[in-house]
Coordinates of C-alpha atoms and ligand atoms in Angstrom, one line a residue:
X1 CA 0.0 0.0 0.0
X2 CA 1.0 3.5 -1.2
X3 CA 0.5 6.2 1.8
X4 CA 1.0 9.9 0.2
X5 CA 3.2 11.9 1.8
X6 CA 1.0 14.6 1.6
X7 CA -0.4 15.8 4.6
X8 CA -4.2 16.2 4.1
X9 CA -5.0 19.7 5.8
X10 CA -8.1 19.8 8.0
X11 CA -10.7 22.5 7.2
X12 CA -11.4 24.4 9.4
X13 CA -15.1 26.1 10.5
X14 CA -15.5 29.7 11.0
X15 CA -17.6 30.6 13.7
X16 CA -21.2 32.0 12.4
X17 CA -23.2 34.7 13.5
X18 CA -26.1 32.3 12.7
X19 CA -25.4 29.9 15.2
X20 CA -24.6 29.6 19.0
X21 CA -21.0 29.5 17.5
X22 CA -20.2 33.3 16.6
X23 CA -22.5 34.6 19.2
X24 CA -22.2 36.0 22.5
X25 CA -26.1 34.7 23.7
X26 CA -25.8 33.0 27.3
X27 CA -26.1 32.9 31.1
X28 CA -26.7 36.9 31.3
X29 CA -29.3 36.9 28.4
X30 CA -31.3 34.0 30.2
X31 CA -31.1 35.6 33.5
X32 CA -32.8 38.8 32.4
X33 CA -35.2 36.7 30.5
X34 CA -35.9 34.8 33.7
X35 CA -36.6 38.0 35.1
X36 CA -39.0 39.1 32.6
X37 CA -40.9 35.9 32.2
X38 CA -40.9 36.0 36.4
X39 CA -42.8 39.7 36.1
X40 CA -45.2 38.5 33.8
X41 CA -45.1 41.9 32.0
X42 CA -43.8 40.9 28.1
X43 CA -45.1 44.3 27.2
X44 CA -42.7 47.4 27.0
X45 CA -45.3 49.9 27.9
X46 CA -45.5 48.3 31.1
X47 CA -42.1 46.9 32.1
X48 CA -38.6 47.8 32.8
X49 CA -36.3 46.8 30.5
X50 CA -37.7 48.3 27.4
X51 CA -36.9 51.9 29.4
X52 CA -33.7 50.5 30.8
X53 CA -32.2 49.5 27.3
X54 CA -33.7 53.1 25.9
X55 CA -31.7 55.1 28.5
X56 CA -28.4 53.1 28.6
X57 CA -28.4 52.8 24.8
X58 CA -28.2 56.6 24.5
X59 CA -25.7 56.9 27.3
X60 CA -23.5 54.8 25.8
X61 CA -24.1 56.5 22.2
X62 CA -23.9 59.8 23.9
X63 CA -27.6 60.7 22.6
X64 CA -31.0 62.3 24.9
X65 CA -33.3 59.8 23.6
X66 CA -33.4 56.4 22.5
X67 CA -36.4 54.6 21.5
X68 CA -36.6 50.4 20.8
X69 CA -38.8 49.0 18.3
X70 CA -38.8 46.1 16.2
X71 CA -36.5 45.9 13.4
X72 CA -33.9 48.1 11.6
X73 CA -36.5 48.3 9.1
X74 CA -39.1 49.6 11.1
X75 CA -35.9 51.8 12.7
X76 CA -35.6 53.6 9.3
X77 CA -39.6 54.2 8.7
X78 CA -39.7 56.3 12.0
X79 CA -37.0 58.5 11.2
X80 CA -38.9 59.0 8.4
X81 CA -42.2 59.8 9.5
X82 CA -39.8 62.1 11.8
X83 CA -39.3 64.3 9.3
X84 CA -42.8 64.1 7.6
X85 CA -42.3 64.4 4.0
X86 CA -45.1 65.2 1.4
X87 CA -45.9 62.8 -1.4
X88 CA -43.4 62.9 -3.7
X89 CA -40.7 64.9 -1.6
X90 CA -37.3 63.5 -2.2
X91 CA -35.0 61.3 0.5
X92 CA -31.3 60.7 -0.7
X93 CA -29.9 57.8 0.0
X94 CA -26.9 54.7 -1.2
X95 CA -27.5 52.9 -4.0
X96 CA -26.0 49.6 -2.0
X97 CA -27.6 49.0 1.2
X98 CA -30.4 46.6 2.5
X99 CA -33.7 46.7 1.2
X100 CA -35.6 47.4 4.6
X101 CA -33.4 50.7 4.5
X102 CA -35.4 51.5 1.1
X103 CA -39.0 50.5 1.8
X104 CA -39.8 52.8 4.6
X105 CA -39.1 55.8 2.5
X106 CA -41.9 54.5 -0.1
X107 CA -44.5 53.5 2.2
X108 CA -44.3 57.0 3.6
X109 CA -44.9 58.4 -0.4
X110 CA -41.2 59.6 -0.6
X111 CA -39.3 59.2 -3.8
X112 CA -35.9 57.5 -3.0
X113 CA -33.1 59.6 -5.3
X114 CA -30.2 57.2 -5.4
X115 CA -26.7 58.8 -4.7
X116 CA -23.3 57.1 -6.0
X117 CA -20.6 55.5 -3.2
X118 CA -17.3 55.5 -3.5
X119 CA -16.1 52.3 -4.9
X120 CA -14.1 51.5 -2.7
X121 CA -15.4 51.8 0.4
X122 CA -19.1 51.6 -0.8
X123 CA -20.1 54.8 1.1
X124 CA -21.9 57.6 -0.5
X125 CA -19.7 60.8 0.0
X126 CA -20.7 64.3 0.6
X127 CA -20.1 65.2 -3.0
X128 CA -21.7 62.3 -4.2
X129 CA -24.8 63.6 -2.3
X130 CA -24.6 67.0 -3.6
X131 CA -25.1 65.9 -6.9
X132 CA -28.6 64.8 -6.2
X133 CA -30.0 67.6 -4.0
X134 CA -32.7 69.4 -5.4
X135 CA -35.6 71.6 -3.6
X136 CA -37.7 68.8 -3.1
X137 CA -35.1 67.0 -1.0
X138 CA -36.7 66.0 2.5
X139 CA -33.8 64.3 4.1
X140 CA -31.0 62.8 3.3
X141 CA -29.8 59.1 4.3
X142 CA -26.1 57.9 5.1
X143 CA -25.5 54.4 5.6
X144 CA -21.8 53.3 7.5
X145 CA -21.5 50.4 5.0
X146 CA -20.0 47.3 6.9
X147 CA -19.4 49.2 10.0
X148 CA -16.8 51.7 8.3
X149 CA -18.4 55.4 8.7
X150 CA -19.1 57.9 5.8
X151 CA -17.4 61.2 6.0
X152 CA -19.4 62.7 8.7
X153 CA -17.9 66.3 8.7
X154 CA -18.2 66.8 5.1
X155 CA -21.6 65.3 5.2
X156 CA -22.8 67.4 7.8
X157 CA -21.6 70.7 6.3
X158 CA -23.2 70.3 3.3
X159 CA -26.5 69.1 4.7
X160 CA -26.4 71.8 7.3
X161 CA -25.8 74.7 4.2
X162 CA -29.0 73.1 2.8
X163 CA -31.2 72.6 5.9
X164 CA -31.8 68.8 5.3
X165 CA -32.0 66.8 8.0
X166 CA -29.4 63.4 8.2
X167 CA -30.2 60.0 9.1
X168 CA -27.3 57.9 9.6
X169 CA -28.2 54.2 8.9
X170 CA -25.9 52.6 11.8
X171 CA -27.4 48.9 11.3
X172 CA -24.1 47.8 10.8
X173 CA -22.1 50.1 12.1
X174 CA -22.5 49.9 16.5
X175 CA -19.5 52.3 18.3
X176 CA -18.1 53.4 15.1
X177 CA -16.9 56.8 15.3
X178 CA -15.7 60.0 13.8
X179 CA -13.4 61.5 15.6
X180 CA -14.8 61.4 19.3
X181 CA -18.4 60.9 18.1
X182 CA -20.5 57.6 17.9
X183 CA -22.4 57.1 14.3
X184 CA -25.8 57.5 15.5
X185 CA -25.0 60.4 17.2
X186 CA -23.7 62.5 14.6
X187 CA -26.4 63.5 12.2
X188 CA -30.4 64.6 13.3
X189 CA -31.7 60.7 13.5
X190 CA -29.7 57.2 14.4
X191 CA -31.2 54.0 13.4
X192 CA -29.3 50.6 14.2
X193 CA -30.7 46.9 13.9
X194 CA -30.5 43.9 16.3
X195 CA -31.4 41.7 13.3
X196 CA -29.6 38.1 13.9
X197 CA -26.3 38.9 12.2
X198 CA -25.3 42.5 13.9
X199 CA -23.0 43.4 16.6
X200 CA -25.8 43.1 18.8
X201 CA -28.8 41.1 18.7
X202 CA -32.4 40.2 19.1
X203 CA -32.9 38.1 16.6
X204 CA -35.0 41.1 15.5
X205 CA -35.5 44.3 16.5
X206 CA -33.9 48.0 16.7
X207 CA -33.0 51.1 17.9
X208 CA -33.6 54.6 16.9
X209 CA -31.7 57.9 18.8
X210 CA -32.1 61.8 18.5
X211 CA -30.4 64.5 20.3
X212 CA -33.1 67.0 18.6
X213 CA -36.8 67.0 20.7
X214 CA -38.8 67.8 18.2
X215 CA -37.7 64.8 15.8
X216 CA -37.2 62.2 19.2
X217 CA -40.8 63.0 19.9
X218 CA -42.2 62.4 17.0
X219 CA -40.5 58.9 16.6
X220 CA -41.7 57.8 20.2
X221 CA -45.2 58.7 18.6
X222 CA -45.0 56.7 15.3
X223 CA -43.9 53.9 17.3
X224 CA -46.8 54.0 19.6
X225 CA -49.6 54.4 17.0
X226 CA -48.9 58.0 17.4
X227 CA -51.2 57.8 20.9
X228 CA -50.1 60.7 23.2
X229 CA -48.8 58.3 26.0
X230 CA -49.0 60.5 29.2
X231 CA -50.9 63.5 27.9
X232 CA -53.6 65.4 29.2
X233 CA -55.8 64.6 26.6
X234 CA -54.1 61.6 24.5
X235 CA -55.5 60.8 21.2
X236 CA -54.0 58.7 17.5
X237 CA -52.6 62.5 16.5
X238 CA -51.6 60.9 12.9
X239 CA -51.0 57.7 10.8
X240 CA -48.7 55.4 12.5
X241 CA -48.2 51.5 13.1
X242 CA -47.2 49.6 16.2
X243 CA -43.7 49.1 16.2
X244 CA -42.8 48.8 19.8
X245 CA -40.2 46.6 20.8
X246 CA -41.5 43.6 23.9
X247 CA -39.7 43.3 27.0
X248 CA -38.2 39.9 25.6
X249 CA -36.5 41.7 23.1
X250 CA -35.0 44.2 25.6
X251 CA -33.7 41.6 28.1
X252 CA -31.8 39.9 25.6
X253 CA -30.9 43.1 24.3
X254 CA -29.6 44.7 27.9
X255 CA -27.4 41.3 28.1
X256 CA -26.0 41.9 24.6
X257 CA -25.1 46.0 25.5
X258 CA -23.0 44.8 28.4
X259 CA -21.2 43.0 25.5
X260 CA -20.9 45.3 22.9
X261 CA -17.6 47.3 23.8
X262 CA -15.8 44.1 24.0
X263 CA -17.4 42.6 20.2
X264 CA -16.3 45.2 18.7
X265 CA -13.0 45.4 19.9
X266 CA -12.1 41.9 19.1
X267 CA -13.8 42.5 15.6
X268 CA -11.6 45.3 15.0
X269 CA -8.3 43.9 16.9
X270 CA -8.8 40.6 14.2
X271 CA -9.7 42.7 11.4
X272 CA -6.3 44.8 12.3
X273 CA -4.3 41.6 12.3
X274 CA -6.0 40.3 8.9
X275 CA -4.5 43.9 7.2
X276 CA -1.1 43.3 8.2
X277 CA -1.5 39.5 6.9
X278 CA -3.4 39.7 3.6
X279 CA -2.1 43.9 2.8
X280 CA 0.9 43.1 0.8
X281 CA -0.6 41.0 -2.0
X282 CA -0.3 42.5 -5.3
X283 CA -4.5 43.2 -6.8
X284 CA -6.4 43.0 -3.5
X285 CA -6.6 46.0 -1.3
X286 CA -7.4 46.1 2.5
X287 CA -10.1 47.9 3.5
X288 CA -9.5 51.8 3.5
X289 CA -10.5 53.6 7.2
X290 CA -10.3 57.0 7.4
X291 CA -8.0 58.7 10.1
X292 CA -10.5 60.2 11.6
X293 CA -12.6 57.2 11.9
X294 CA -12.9 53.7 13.5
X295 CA -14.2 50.7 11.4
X296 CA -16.1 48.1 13.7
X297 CA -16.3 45.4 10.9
X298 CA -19.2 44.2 10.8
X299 CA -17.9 43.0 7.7
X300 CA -14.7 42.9 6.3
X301 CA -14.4 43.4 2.9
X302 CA -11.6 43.3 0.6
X303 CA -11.4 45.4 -3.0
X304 CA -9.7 42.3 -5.8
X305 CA -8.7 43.5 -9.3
X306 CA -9.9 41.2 -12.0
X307 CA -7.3 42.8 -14.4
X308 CA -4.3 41.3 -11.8
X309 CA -6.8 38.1 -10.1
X310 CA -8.5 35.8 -12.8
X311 CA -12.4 36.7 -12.1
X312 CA -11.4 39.0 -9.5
X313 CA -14.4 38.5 -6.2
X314 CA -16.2 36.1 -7.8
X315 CA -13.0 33.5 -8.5
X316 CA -11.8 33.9 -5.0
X317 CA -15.0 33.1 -3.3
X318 CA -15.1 30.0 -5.3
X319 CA -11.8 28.8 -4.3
X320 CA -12.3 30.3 -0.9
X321 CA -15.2 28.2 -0.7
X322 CA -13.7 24.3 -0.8
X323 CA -12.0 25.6 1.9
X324 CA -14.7 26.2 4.0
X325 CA -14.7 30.4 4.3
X326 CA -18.3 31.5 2.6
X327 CA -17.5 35.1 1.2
X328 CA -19.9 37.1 -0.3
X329 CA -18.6 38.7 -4.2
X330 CA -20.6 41.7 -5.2
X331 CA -22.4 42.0 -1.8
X332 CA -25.8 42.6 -2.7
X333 CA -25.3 41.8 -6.7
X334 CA -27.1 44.4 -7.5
X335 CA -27.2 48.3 -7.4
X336 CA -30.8 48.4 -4.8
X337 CA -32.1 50.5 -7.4
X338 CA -32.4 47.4 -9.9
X339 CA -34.2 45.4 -7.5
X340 CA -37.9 45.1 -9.5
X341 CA -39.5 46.8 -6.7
X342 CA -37.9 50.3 -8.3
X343 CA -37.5 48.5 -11.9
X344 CA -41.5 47.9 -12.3
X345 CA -42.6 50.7 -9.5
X346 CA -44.2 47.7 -7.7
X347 CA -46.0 49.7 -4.6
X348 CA -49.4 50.4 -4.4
X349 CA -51.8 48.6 -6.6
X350 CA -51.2 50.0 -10.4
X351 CA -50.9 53.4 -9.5
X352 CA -46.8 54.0 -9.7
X353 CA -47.0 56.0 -6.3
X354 CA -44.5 58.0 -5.4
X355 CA -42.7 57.7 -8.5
X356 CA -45.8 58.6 -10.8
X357 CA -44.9 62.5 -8.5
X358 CA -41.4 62.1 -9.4
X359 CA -38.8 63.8 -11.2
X360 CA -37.8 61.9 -14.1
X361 CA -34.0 62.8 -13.0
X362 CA -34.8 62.3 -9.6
X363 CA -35.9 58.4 -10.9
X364 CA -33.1 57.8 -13.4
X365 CA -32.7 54.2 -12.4
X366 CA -30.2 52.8 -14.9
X367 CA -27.0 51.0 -13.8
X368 CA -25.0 53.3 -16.4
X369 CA -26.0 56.0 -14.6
X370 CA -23.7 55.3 -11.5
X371 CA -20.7 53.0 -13.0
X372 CA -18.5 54.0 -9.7
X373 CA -21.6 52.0 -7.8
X374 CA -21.3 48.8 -10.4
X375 CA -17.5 48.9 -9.8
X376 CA -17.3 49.1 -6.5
X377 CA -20.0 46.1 -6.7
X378 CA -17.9 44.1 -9.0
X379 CA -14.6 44.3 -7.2
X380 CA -16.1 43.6 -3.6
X381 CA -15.4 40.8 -1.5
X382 CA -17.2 41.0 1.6
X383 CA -15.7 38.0 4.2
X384 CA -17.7 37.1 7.3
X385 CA -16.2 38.4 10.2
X386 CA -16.6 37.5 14.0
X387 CA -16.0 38.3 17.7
X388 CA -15.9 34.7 18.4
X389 CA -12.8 34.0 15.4
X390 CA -9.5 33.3 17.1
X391 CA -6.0 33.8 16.1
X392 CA -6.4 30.9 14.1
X393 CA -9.5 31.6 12.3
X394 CA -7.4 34.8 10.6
X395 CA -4.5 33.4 10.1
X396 CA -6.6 30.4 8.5
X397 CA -8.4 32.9 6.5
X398 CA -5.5 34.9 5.5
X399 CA -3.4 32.1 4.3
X400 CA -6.4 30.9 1.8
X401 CA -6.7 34.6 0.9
X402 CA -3.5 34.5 -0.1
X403 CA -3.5 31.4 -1.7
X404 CA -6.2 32.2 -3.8
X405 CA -4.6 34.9 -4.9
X406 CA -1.7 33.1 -6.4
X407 CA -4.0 30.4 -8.5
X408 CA -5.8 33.1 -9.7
X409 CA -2.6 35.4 -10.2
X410 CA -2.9 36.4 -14.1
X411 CA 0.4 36.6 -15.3
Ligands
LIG501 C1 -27.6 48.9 6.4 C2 -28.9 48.3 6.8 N1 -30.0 49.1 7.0 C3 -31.2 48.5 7.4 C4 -31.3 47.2 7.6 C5 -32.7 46.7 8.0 O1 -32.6 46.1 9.3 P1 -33.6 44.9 9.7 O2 -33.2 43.7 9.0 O3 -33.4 44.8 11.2 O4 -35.0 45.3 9.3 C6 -30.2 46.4 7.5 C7 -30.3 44.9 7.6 O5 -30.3 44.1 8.3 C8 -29.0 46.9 7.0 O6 -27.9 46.2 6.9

């Protein structure tokens, strides 16, 4: 018998934020569930930990208010009905990011006006933004893609010269900061997700935060079924759904908060280490953090060059992939604006509302239209990333990385 000399190498498997295996969930999270189930009070109008999360969220975002509710989605829709646009106003926002960051502006009859990202962090920019301000914008929307924040200062100046109110989309993006200031607590509105895969998590649910009364108010309302909790004389004062968060939600979510500082280090210390590992390879850049800025990685994504790496994302997921490290090439595939919901004005009924009050500029949704959005798209890699990965993990991940690179090296 003929034994190869060849050792056989063992694959190894990531932790995944899917699983008990990249997640934090544990004795603290049952404990304050005991608690709850103990109280019999599962509703946050009536117990404790709804208010307790609220107020120790915005402490440690460095916000006045704070208000739970039930999904990033529903995060986004509030902020919103915050700012109250007419039919047809306009919200700017990032042609890549998650579809419940889109919906909410057309169920409140907004027109979403796409702005282009830089492509190669995948952030819309403040001059990217300018381009699509006109006098019916309403508000405009940032989005920290994969925990690395926009450019905040510029953003803010510009939006500030216009009067538009910002709403920073910090689903992925928990204790990421410019300069000494969380995301979230930057621009007029934060919204942040506790869907299963973020830094912190519910399963489902969300967060919104507001330093500015007015706008805070107003999103404790739409949350509420705009009912005047604690007037004088209470009433429904306008059109809004229930999207209150229970008290199971917030125990779990209390337990995950204590945990958050600590996630995000690790993500970023790992993240750190997978630069100095993977950043020397010729055709694949590390991600790009501004000085200003920290990246918490809730992904992290590298930039390959299909002129210098044979199919560029797309071949190194596929080798990446028989050795058991799932990447994502292209992130969402698509610009959002392609999604058939924008493509065929899918909304309500036949009618083509809001796009039928539109612009036709302000509706210009062709991918030639924004070819630094399809780059960006086409180079991106986006790798899972994890508190729970070890030393190992990245040194596992950046060895295949740059393995992959070399089969695919085009010479
Ligand atoms: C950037 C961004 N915005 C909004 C959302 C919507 O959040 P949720 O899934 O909790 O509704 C997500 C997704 O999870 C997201 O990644």
């Amino acid at each position: 018998m003929v034994t190869s000399l060849k050792t056989v190498e063992k694959l190894m498997t990531l932790p995944s934020d899917q699983d008990a295996s990249g997640r934090t969930l544990g004795a603290e999270e049952l404990a304050n569930l005991g608690e709850v189930i103990a109280s019999g009070t599962l509703s946050t109008t009536k117990g404790t930990f709804g208010k307790r999360l609220e107020e120790a969220f915005a402490g440690r975002i460095g916000v006045a208010h704070a208000y739970a509710l039930t999904s990033g989605s529903a995060a986004i829709h509030v902020a919103i009905g915050a700012v109250n646009p007419n039919p047809g106003d306009e919200i700017i926002t990032t042609s890549v990011t998650d579809m419940g960051a889109l919906s909410p502006i057309v169920y409140q009859g907004a027109v979403p006006v796409f702005a282009e990202v830089d492509p190669q962090t995948l952030n819309v920019t403040a001059s990217t933004i300018e381009e699509k301000i006109s006098d019916r914008t309403k508000a405009i929307i940032v989005t920290h893609l994969f925990g690395n924040p926009c450019e905040m200062n510029e953003i803010m100046e510009l939006a500030r010269s216009h009067g538009i109110p910002v709403i920073e989309d910090a689903a992925q993006s928990f204790l990421a900061s410019v300069e000494c200031d969380f995301v979230g607590a930057i621009g007029d509105i934060g919204c942040f997700s506790f869907q299963q895969g973020k830094h912190m998590t519910t399963g489902e649910g969300g967060i919104v935060t507001s330093n500015d009364e007015e706008l805070a108010r107003r999103m404790f309302l739409h949350i509420n079924k705009a009912w005047g909790y604690g007037d004088q004389n209470p009433d429904h004062y306008f059109l809004a759904l229930n999207y209150r968060m229970s008290e199971l939600q917030a125990a779990v979510a209390m337990a995950q908060l204590e945990k958050l500082d600590e996630c995000v280090e690790t993500r970023i210390e790992n993240a750190n280490r997978l630069s100095e590992l993977v950043g020397d390879i010729d055709g694949i850049e590390t991600p790009r953090v501004a000085d200003n800025a920290r990246h918490v990685y809730w992904r992290y994504c590298l930039n390959i060059d299909d002129t210098k790496i044979r199919d560029g994302g797309v071949g190194m997921a596929a080798v990446l992939k028989e050795k058991n490290i799932f990447t994502a090439p292209r992130y969402i595939q698509k610009p959002s604006f392609m999604c058939q919901v924008f493509q065929e004005k899918n909304t309500f009924g036949d009618s083509g509302f809001p796009f039928n009050l539109a612009r036709p500029e302000a509706i210009d949704y062709r991918a030639e239209a924004y070819p630094m959005t399809v780059k960006g798209l086409n180079d991106i890699l986006v790798l899972p990333w994890n508190e729970m990965f070890t030393d190992e993990h990245v040194e596992y991940i950046a060895k295949h990385v740059r393995r992959a690179a070399k089969m695919l090296r085009i010479s």
